[in-house]
CSV table of C-alpha atoms in Angstrom, one decimal:
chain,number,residue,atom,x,y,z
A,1,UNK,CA,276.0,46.8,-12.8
A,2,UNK,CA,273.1,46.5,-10.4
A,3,UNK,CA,271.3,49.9,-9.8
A,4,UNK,CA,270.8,48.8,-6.1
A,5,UNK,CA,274.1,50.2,-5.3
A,6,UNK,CA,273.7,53.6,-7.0
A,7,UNK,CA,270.8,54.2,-5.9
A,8,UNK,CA,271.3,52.9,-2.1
A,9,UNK,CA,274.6,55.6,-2.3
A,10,UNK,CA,272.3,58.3,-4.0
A,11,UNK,CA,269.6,57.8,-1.0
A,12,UNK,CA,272.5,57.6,1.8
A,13,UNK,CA,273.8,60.7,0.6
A,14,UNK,CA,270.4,62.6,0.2
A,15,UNK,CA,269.5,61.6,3.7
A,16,UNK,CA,272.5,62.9,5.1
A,17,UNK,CA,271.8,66.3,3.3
A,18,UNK,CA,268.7,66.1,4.5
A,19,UNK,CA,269.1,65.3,8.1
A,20,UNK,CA,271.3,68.5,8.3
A,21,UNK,CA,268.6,70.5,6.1
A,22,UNK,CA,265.6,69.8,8.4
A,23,UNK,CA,267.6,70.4,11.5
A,24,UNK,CA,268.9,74.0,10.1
A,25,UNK,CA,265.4,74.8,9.1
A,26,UNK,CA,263.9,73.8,12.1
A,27,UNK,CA,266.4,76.2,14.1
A,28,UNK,CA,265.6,78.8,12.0
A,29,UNK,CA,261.8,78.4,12.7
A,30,UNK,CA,262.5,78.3,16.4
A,31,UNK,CA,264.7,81.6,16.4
A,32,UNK,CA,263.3,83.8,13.8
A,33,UNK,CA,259.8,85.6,12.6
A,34,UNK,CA,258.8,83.1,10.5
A,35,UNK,CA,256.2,85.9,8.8
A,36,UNK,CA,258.9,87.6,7.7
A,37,UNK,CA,262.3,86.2,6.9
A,38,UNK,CA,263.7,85.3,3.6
A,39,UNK,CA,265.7,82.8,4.9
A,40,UNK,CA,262.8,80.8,6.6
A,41,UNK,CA,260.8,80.4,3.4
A,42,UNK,CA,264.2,79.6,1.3
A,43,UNK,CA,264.6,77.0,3.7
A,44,UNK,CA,261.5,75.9,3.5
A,45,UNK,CA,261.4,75.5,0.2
A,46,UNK,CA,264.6,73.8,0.3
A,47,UNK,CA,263.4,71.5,2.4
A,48,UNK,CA,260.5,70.4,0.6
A,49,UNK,CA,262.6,69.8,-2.5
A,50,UNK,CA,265.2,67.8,-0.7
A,51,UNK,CA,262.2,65.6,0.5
A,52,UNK,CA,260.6,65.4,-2.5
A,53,UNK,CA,264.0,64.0,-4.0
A,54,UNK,CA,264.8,61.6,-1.5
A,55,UNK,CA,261.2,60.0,-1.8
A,56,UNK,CA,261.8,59.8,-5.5
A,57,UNK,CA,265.4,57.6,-4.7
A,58,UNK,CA,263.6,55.9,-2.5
A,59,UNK,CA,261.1,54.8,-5.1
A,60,UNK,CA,263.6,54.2,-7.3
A,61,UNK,CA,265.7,52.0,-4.3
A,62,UNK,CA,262.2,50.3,-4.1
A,63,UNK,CA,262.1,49.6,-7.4
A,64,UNK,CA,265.0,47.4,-8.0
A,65,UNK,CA,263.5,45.6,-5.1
A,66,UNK,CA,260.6,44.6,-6.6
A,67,UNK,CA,262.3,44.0,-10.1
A,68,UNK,CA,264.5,41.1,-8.2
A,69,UNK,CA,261.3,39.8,-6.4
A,70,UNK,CA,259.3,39.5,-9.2
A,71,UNK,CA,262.0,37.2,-11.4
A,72,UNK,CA,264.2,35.5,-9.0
A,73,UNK,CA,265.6,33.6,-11.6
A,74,UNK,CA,266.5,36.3,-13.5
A,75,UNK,CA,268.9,37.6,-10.5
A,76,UNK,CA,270.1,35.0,-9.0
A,77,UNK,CA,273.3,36.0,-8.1
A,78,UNK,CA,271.3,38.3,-5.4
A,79,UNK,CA,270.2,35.5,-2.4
A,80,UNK,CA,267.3,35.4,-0.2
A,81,UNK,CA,270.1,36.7,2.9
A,82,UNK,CA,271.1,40.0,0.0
A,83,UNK,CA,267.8,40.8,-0.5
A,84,UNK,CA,267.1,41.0,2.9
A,85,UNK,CA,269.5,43.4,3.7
A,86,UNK,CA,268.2,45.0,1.0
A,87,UNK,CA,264.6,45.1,2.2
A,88,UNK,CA,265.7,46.2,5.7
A,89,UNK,CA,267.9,49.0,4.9
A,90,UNK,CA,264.8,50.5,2.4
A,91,UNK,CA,262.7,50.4,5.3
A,92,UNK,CA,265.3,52.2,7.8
A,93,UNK,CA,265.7,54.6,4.9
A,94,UNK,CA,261.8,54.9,5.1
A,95,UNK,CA,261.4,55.7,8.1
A,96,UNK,CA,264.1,58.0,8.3
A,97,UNK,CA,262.6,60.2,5.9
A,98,UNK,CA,259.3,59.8,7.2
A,99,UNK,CA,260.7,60.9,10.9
A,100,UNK,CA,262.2,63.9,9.2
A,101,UNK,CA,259.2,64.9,6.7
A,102,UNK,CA,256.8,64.8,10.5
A,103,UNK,CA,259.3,67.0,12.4
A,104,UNK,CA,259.7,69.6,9.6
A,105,UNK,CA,255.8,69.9,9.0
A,106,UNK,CA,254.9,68.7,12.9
A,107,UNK,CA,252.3,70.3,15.3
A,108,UNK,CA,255.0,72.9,17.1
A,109,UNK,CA,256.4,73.9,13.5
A,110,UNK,CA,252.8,75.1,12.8
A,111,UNK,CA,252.4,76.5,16.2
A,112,UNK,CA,255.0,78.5,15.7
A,113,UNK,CA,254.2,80.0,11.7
A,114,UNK,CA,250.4,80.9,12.9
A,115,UNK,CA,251.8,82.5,16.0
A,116,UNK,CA,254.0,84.6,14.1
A,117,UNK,CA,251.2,85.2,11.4
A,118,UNK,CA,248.9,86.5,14.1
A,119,UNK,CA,251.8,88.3,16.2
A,120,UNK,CA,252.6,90.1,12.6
A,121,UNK,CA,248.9,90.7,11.8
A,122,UNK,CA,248.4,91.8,15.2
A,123,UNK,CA,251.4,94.6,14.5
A,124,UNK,CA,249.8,95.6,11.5
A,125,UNK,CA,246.2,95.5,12.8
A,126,UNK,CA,246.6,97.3,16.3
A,127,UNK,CA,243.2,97.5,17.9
A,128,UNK,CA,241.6,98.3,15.4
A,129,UNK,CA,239.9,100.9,17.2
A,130,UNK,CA,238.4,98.6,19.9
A,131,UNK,CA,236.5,100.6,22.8
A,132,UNK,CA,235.9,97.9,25.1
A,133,UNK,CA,236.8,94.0,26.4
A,134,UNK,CA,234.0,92.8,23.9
A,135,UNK,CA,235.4,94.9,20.9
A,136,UNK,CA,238.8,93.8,22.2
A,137,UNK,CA,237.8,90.1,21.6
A,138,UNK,CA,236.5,90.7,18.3
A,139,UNK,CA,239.6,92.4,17.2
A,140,UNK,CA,241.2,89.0,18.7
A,141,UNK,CA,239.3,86.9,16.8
A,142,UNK,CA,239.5,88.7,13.7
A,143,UNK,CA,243.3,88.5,14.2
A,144,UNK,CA,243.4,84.9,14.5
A,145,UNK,CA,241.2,85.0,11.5
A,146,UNK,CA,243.2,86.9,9.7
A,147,UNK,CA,246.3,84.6,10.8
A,148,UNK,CA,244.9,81.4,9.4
A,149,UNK,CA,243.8,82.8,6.4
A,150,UNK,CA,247.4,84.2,5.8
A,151,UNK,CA,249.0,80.3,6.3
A,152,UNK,CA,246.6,79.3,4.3
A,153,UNK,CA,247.0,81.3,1.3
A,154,UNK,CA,250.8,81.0,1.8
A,155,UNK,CA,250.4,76.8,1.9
A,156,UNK,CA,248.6,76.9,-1.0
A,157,UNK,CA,251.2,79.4,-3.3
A,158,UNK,CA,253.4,77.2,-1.9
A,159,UNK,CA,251.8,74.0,-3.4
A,160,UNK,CA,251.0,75.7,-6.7
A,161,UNK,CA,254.6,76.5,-7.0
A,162,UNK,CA,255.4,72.7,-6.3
A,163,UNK,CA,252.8,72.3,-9.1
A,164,UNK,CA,254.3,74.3,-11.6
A,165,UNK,CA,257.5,73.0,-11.1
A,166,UNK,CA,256.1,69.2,-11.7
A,167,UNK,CA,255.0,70.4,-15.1
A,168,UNK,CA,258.4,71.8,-16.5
């Protein structure tokens, strides 16, 4: 049996999950304090795994491209016109997933987590005993400090955990 098929039905299922994945998570960011809900970082984590798993299917979709390419004669019941179609619906598939991996990480997404970092810092922080407008800025800028330094440290648990679970 040629893997093309499974793996084109494995990919067009994954997408699907996907597409409906990214546009639940991105709701979520849009609607709740992304500093503290559960459900925002399982979803994000979600995400990231779904992603992850697609781009491996899609390596794997590429795969039995390349295979075919590199001994035509080998597979010749697959024509010039099949392996177009083949080509052309791994590059939709690409940029499908590319579309949804930029919206799920993009500019507002990040917006949004740092301005709930410092709104939650901010909370937390108060004025932090500020006496004046130039005390007051300080306090601001150590709050946005503060922030940054918090998505920061989360990103990078965030790829370690990724990490770990490459090595199992």
């Amino acid at each position: 049996m040629d893997p093309y098929y499974h793996f084109n039905t494995v990919l067009s299922e994954r997408m699907d999950v996907l597409s409906s994945t990214v546009s639940t998570y991105l709701n979520t960011v849009r609607t709740c304090d992304t500093s503290t809900s559960l459900e925002y970082k399982t979803q994000r984590k979600n995400t990231k795994k779904l992603l992850k798993s697609a781009e491996g299917t899609l390596k794997d979709l590429q795969s039995t491209i390349r295979a075919v390419e590199n001994d035509r004669a080998k597979f010749g019941h697959i024509d010039d016109e099949e392996l177009g179609s083949r080509r052309a619906f791994v590059q939709t598939m690409s940029n499908r997933l590319h579309n949804l991996k930029s919206s799920a990480s993009s500019d507002a997404v990040k917006s949004k987590v740092l301005a709930d970092e410092r709104s939650a810092f901010g909370r937390r922080a108060g004025d932090l005993g500020a006496r004046n407008e130039g005390e007051r800025e300080n306090t601001g800028f150590v709050v946005d400090q503060r922030a940054q330094a918090g998505v920061m440290m989360r990103q990078q648990d965030e790829t370690l955990e990724e990490l770990d679970g490459a090595v199992d």
